[in-house]
mmCIF file of C-alpha atoms and ligand atoms in Angstrom:
data_model
loop_
_atom_site.group_PDB
_atom_site.id
_atom_site.type_symbol
_atom_site.label_atom_id
_atom_site.label_comp_id
_atom_site.label_asym_id
_atom_site.label_seq_id
_atom_site.Cartn_x
_atom_site.Cartn_y
_atom_site.Cartn_z
ATOM 1 C CA MET A 163 64.905 107.052 101.047
ATOM 2 C CA ALA A 164 66.377 104.593 103.528
ATOM 3 C CA LYS A 165 70.026 104.977 104.439
ATOM 4 C CA GLN A 166 72.227 103.096 102.010
ATOM 5 C CA VAL A 167 75.016 100.570 102.408
ATOM 6 C CA ILE A 168 77.322 100.911 99.428
ATOM 7 C CA SER A 169 80.253 98.667 98.467
ATOM 8 C CA PHE A 170 82.798 99.987 96.018
ATOM 9 C CA HIS A 171 86.230 99.436 94.600
ATOM 10 C CA TYR A 172 88.519 102.437 94.515
ATOM 11 C CA ARG A 173 91.913 103.578 93.426
ATOM 12 C CA LEU A 174 93.143 106.733 95.153
ATOM 13 C CA THR A 175 95.776 109.023 93.655
ATOM 14 C CA ASP A 176 97.190 112.180 95.184
ATOM 15 C CA SER A 177 97.574 115.585 93.523
ATOM 16 C CA LYS A 178 100.787 114.422 91.818
ATOM 17 C CA GLY A 179 99.057 111.397 90.295
ATOM 18 C CA LYS A 180 100.795 108.919 92.611
ATOM 19 C CA GLU A 181 98.720 105.946 93.765
ATOM 20 C CA VAL A 182 98.176 106.188 97.523
ATOM 21 C CA ASP A 183 95.698 103.414 98.143
ATOM 22 C CA SER A 184 93.617 100.900 96.254
ATOM 23 C CA SER A 185 91.062 98.202 96.993
ATOM 24 C CA LEU A 186 91.635 96.407 93.696
ATOM 25 C CA ASP A 187 93.847 93.680 95.186
ATOM 26 C CA SER A 188 91.361 92.937 97.953
ATOM 27 C CA GLU A 189 87.676 93.203 98.779
ATOM 28 C CA PRO A 190 85.610 96.271 97.974
ATOM 29 C CA LEU A 191 85.044 98.720 100.815
ATOM 30 C CA ALA A 192 81.535 98.788 102.325
ATOM 31 C CA PHE A 193 80.201 101.775 104.211
ATOM 32 C CA LEU A 194 76.999 102.983 105.821
ATOM 33 C CA GLU A 195 75.704 106.313 104.547
ATOM 34 C CA GLY A 196 76.272 109.124 107.042
ATOM 35 C CA SER A 197 78.556 107.146 109.361
ATOM 36 C CA GLY A 198 81.563 109.391 108.731
ATOM 37 C CA GLN A 199 83.664 106.546 107.340
ATOM 38 C CA ILE A 200 84.061 108.144 103.920
ATOM 39 C CA ILE A 201 85.351 111.678 103.363
ATOM 40 C CA PRO A 202 82.378 113.964 102.669
ATOM 41 C CA GLY A 203 83.528 115.017 99.196
ATOM 42 C CA LEU A 204 83.483 111.395 98.036
ATOM 43 C CA GLU A 205 80.434 110.099 99.879
ATOM 44 C CA GLY A 206 78.133 112.642 98.228
ATOM 45 C CA THR A 207 79.076 111.392 94.767
ATOM 46 C CA LEU A 208 78.929 107.689 95.678
ATOM 47 C CA LEU A 209 75.336 108.156 96.824
ATOM 48 C CA THR A 210 74.353 109.283 93.326
ATOM 49 C CA LEU A 211 75.752 106.148 91.641
ATOM 50 C CA GLY A 212 74.153 102.771 90.930
ATOM 51 C CA ILE A 213 75.568 99.244 90.887
ATOM 52 C CA GLY A 214 78.175 98.840 88.142
ATOM 53 C CA ASP A 215 78.674 102.579 87.695
ATOM 54 C CA LYS A 216 82.266 103.769 87.359
ATOM 55 C CA LYS A 217 83.358 107.320 87.954
ATOM 56 C CA THR A 218 86.450 109.411 88.510
ATOM 57 C CA VAL A 219 85.874 111.819 91.393
ATOM 58 C CA THR A 220 88.283 114.613 92.259
ATOM 59 C CA VAL A 221 87.847 115.858 95.804
ATOM 60 C CA PRO A 222 89.393 119.233 96.711
ATOM 61 C CA TYR A 223 91.556 119.099 99.842
ATOM 62 C CA LYS A 224 89.045 121.087 101.881
ATOM 63 C CA ASP A 225 86.500 118.253 101.405
ATOM 64 C CA ALA A 226 89.163 115.587 101.948
ATOM 65 C CA TYR A 227 91.747 115.864 104.759
ATOM 66 C CA GLY A 228 91.815 119.658 105.084
ATOM 67 C CA ALA A 229 94.482 122.267 104.537
ATOM 68 C CA TYR A 230 98.117 121.696 105.423
ATOM 69 C CA ASP A 231 98.648 123.411 108.787
ATOM 70 C CA GLN A 232 102.150 124.756 109.436
ATOM 71 C CA SER A 233 101.385 125.039 113.177
ATOM 72 C CA LEU A 234 101.156 121.224 113.385
ATOM 73 C CA ILE A 235 104.898 120.998 112.825
ATOM 74 C CA VAL A 236 106.551 121.087 116.229
ATOM 75 C CA GLN A 237 109.974 120.479 117.740
ATOM 76 C CA VAL A 238 110.391 118.123 120.665
ATOM 77 C CA PRO A 239 113.679 117.806 122.577
ATOM 78 C CA ARG A 240 115.226 114.436 121.692
ATOM 79 C CA ASP A 241 115.363 113.344 125.347
ATOM 80 C CA LYS A 242 111.611 114.024 125.747
ATOM 81 C CA PHE A 243 110.843 111.824 122.781
ATOM 82 C CA PRO A 244 109.404 108.459 123.863
ATOM 83 C CA ALA A 245 111.076 106.153 121.365
ATOM 84 C CA GLN A 246 114.595 104.754 121.780
ATOM 85 C CA GLU A 247 115.361 104.798 118.092
ATOM 86 C CA VAL A 248 114.145 107.685 115.955
ATOM 87 C CA LYS A 249 114.778 108.385 112.318
ATOM 88 C CA VAL A 250 113.305 110.665 109.674
ATOM 89 C CA GLY A 251 110.160 109.133 108.183
ATOM 90 C CA ASP A 252 109.192 107.219 111.334
ATOM 91 C CA MET A 253 105.518 107.403 112.235
ATOM 92 C CA PHE A 254 104.261 107.415 115.794
ATOM 93 C CA GLN A 255 100.810 107.377 117.309
ATOM 94 C CA VAL A 256 100.331 109.950 120.067
ATOM 95 C CA GLN A 257 97.367 110.860 122.254
ATOM 96 C CA ASN A 258 95.943 114.279 121.410
ATOM 97 C CA GLY A 259 93.223 114.829 124.010
ATOM 98 C CA ASP A 260 90.867 111.908 123.405
ATOM 99 C CA HIS A 261 92.031 111.245 119.879
ATOM 100 C CA PRO A 262 94.910 109.071 118.760
ATOM 101 C CA GLN A 263 96.880 110.946 116.147
ATOM 102 C CA VAL A 264 99.659 109.843 113.842
ATOM 103 C CA VAL A 265 102.735 112.055 113.623
ATOM 104 C CA MET A 266 105.735 111.714 111.343
ATOM 105 C CA VAL A 267 109.350 112.566 112.116
ATOM 106 C CA VAL A 268 110.525 115.077 109.492
ATOM 107 C CA GLU A 269 113.878 116.241 110.912
ATOM 108 C CA ILE A 270 116.360 115.388 113.671
ATOM 109 C CA LYS A 271 118.856 118.130 114.392
ATOM 110 C CA ASP A 272 120.717 119.708 117.315
ATOM 111 C CA GLY A 273 119.076 117.479 119.907
ATOM 112 C CA ASN A 274 115.566 118.212 118.640
ATOM 113 C CA VAL A 275 113.096 115.991 116.832
ATOM 114 C CA THR A 276 110.755 117.818 114.456
ATOM 115 C CA ILE A 277 107.391 116.114 114.033
ATOM 116 C CA ASP A 278 104.558 116.828 111.611
ATOM 117 C CA ALA A 279 101.056 116.022 112.854
ATOM 118 C CA ASN A 280 99.303 116.831 109.582
ATOM 119 C CA HIS A 281 97.425 113.995 107.938
ATOM 120 C CA PRO A 282 99.716 112.618 105.201
ATOM 121 C CA LEU A 283 97.124 113.714 102.629
ATOM 122 C CA ALA A 284 96.449 117.176 104.113
ATOM 123 C CA GLY A 285 96.481 119.930 101.506
ATOM 124 C CA GLN A 286 96.124 117.471 98.625
ATOM 125 C CA ASP A 287 93.350 117.311 96.089
ATOM 126 C CA LEU A 288 92.531 113.609 95.801
ATOM 127 C CA THR A 289 91.302 111.638 92.828
ATOM 128 C CA PHE A 290 89.284 108.462 93.295
ATOM 129 C CA ASP A 291 88.500 106.041 90.488
ATOM 130 C CA VAL A 292 85.497 104.207 91.851
ATOM 131 C CA GLU A 293 83.225 101.377 90.803
ATOM 132 C CA ILE A 294 80.072 100.542 92.729
ATOM 133 C CA THR A 295 79.848 96.772 93.342
ATOM 134 C CA ALA A 296 76.767 96.632 95.578
ATOM 135 C CA ARG A 297 74.196 98.920 97.074
ATOM 136 C CA ARG A 298 71.175 98.229 99.277
ATOM 137 C CA ASP A 299 69.080 99.699 102.062
ATOM 138 C CA ALA A 300 70.743 99.550 105.472
ATOM 139 C CA THR A 301 69.257 97.166 108.028
ATOM 140 C CA ALA A 302 67.893 98.425 111.342
ATOM 141 C CA ASP A 303 70.888 96.837 113.111
ATOM 142 C CA GLU A 304 73.365 98.652 110.884
ATOM 143 C CA ILE A 305 71.693 101.998 111.534
ATOM 144 C CA LEU A 306 71.693 101.242 115.270
ATOM 145 C CA HIS A 307 75.379 100.248 115.247
ATOM 146 C CA GLY A 308 76.485 103.026 112.906
ATOM 147 C CA HIS A 309 78.403 100.766 110.500
ATOM 148 C CA ALA A 310 77.901 98.365 107.608
ATOM 149 C CA HIS A 311 77.729 94.626 108.309
ATOM 150 C CA GLY A 312 79.316 91.813 106.186
ATOM 151 C CA PRO A 313 80.354 90.391 103.842
ATOM 152 C CA HIS A 314 82.688 93.368 103.303
ATOM 153 C CA GLY A 315 81.661 95.463 106.271
ATOM 154 C CA HIS A 316 81.948 94.918 109.990
ATOM 155 C CA HIS A 317 81.786 91.415 111.474
ATOM 156 C CA HIS A 318 80.705 90.668 115.005
ATOM 157 C CA HIS A 319 82.418 87.805 116.778
HETATM 158 ZN ZN1 ZN B 604 77.440 96.038 114.108
#
């Protein structure tokens, strides 16, 4: 079967049942099958659904954002820290090799800033309430570009 472009509404809750993200106040999310835009544990289920189908999908952390890694918590001397103002809960984007990575300040103590580079949802089993709003074969251009095109996908200007 041709690669699919699927649009869906979702509501994401973490392992404590707290809502983390939702598309319900905006447009559905469109993605191209196999483009890596959707976590693998969710994409596999979405591909089995048809237009109008609703489903609750629980994705174990290993198929979502991975295990929580204690070694990603590091201390940086305050004077080596780039920002002027730092407080607990601040998020910063840093360069990790070729990849931008978001880190969060978790503690400031004795001249050191402790940062946590885990994904905020690392170690969490995630629950998605999804509803498929559209589904079609991908166009040749979309497959070439590696992403879905409008109305809810990527727009070229
Ligand atoms: Zn494109």
